[in-house]
Structures are given as C-alpha cells and as structure tokens.
CSV table of C-alpha atoms in Angstrom, one decimal:
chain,number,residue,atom,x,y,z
A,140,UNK,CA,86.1,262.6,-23.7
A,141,UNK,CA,84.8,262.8,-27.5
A,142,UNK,CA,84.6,258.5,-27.3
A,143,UNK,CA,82.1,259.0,-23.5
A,144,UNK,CA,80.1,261.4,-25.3
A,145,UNK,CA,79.5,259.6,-28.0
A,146,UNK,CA,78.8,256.4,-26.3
A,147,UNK,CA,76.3,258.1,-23.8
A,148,UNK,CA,74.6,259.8,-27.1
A,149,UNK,CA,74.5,256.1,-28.6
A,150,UNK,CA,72.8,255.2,-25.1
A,151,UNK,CA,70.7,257.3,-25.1
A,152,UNK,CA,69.1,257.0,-28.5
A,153,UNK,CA,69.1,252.9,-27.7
A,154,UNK,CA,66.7,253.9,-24.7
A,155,UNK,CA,64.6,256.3,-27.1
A,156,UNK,CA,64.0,253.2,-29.7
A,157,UNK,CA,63.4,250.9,-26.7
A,158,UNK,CA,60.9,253.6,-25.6
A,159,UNK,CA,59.2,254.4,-28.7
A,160,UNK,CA,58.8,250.3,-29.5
A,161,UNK,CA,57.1,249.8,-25.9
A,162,UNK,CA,54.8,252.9,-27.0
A,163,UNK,CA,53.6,251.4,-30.3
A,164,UNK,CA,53.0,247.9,-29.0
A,165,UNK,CA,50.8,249.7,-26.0
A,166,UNK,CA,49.3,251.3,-29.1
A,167,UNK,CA,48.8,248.4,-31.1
A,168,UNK,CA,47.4,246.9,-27.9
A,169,UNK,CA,44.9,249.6,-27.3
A,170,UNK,CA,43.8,249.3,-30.9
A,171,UNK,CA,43.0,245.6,-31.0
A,172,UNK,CA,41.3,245.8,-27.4
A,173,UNK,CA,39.4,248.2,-29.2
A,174,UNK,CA,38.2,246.9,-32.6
A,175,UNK,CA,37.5,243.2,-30.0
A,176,UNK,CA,35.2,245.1,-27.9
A,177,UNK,CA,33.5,247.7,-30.5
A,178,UNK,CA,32.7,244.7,-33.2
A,179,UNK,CA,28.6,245.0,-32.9
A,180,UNK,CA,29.6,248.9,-33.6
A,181,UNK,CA,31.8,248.0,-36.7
A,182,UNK,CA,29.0,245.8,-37.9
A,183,UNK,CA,26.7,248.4,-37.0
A,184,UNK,CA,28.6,251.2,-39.5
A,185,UNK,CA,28.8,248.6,-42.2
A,186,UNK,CA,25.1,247.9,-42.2
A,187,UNK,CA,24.1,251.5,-42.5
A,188,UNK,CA,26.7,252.1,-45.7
A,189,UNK,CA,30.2,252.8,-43.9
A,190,UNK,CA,33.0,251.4,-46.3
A,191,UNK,CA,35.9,249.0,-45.1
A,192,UNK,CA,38.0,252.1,-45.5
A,193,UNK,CA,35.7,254.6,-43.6
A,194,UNK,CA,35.8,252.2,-40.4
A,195,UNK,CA,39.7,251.3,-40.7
A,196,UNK,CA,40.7,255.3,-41.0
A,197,UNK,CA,37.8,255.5,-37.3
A,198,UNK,CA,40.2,253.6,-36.0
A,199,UNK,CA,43.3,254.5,-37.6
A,200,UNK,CA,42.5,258.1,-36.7
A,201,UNK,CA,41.9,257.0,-32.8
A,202,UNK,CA,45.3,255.5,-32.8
A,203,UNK,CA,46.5,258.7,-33.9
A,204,UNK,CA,45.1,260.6,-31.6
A,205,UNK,CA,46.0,258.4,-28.5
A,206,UNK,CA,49.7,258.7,-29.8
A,207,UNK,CA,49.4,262.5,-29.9
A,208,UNK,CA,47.9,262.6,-26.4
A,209,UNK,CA,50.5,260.2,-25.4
A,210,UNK,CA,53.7,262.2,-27.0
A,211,UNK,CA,51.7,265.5,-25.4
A,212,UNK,CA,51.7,263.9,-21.7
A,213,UNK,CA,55.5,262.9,-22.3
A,214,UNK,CA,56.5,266.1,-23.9
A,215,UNK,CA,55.0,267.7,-20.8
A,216,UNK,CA,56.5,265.6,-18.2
A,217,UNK,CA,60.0,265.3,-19.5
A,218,UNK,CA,59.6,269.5,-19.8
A,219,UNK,CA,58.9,269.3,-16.3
C-alpha cells in the first residue's frame, strides 16, 4: 500500500510540473504576442525618457499579474 501511494504522489507531482511548464510557455507566449504588437508603444516610452529597465519591469510586471490571475482562476476552480 505505502509503494501505490507513493507512486500516485510521484504521479501526481509529474502532472503538476507538466501543468506548471504548459502555464509558463502560455505566459511566455502572451508576453511576446504582447511586446510584437505594443512596439510603436515601447518606442513611444523610450522617446519620452522611459529606461530599458522601466519598459522591461511594464512588462515583467504584466506577466506577473496574468500569472496571479491565472493561479487565482485555478485556485478557485480546483476549490470548487
């Protein structure tokens, strides 16, 4: 019994990795899609004095909060 357990556990956290790799490539994706489409606005924020750093934490910070919202929804549906 101790030997099923642990082999389900060991499942389980496989499917959890696979999960959390197919959420930061959506990310990822997202993000890319993003910077693509939004260039004229990065340009935009340099011209009027934004740094390199101040435009990569916009975005940074965007990823983060699409990853909380994300982890919120799934939190909320697996609760349910």
């Amino acid at each position: 019994a101790k030997r099923e357990v642990t082999l389900i556990a060991a499942g389980l956290n496989l499917f959890a990795l696979i999960a959390l790799f197919v959420a930061g490539t959506g990310i990822t994706n997202t993000l890319v899609t993003s910077v693509i489409e939004r260039t004229r606005e990065i340009g935009i924020l340099r011209a009027v004095g934004a740094t390199r750093g101040q435009v990569t934490a916009l975005f940074l910070l965007e990823g983060a909060a699409i990853g909380l919202a994300g982890a919120g929804a799934g939190l909320a549906l697996a609760r349910g």
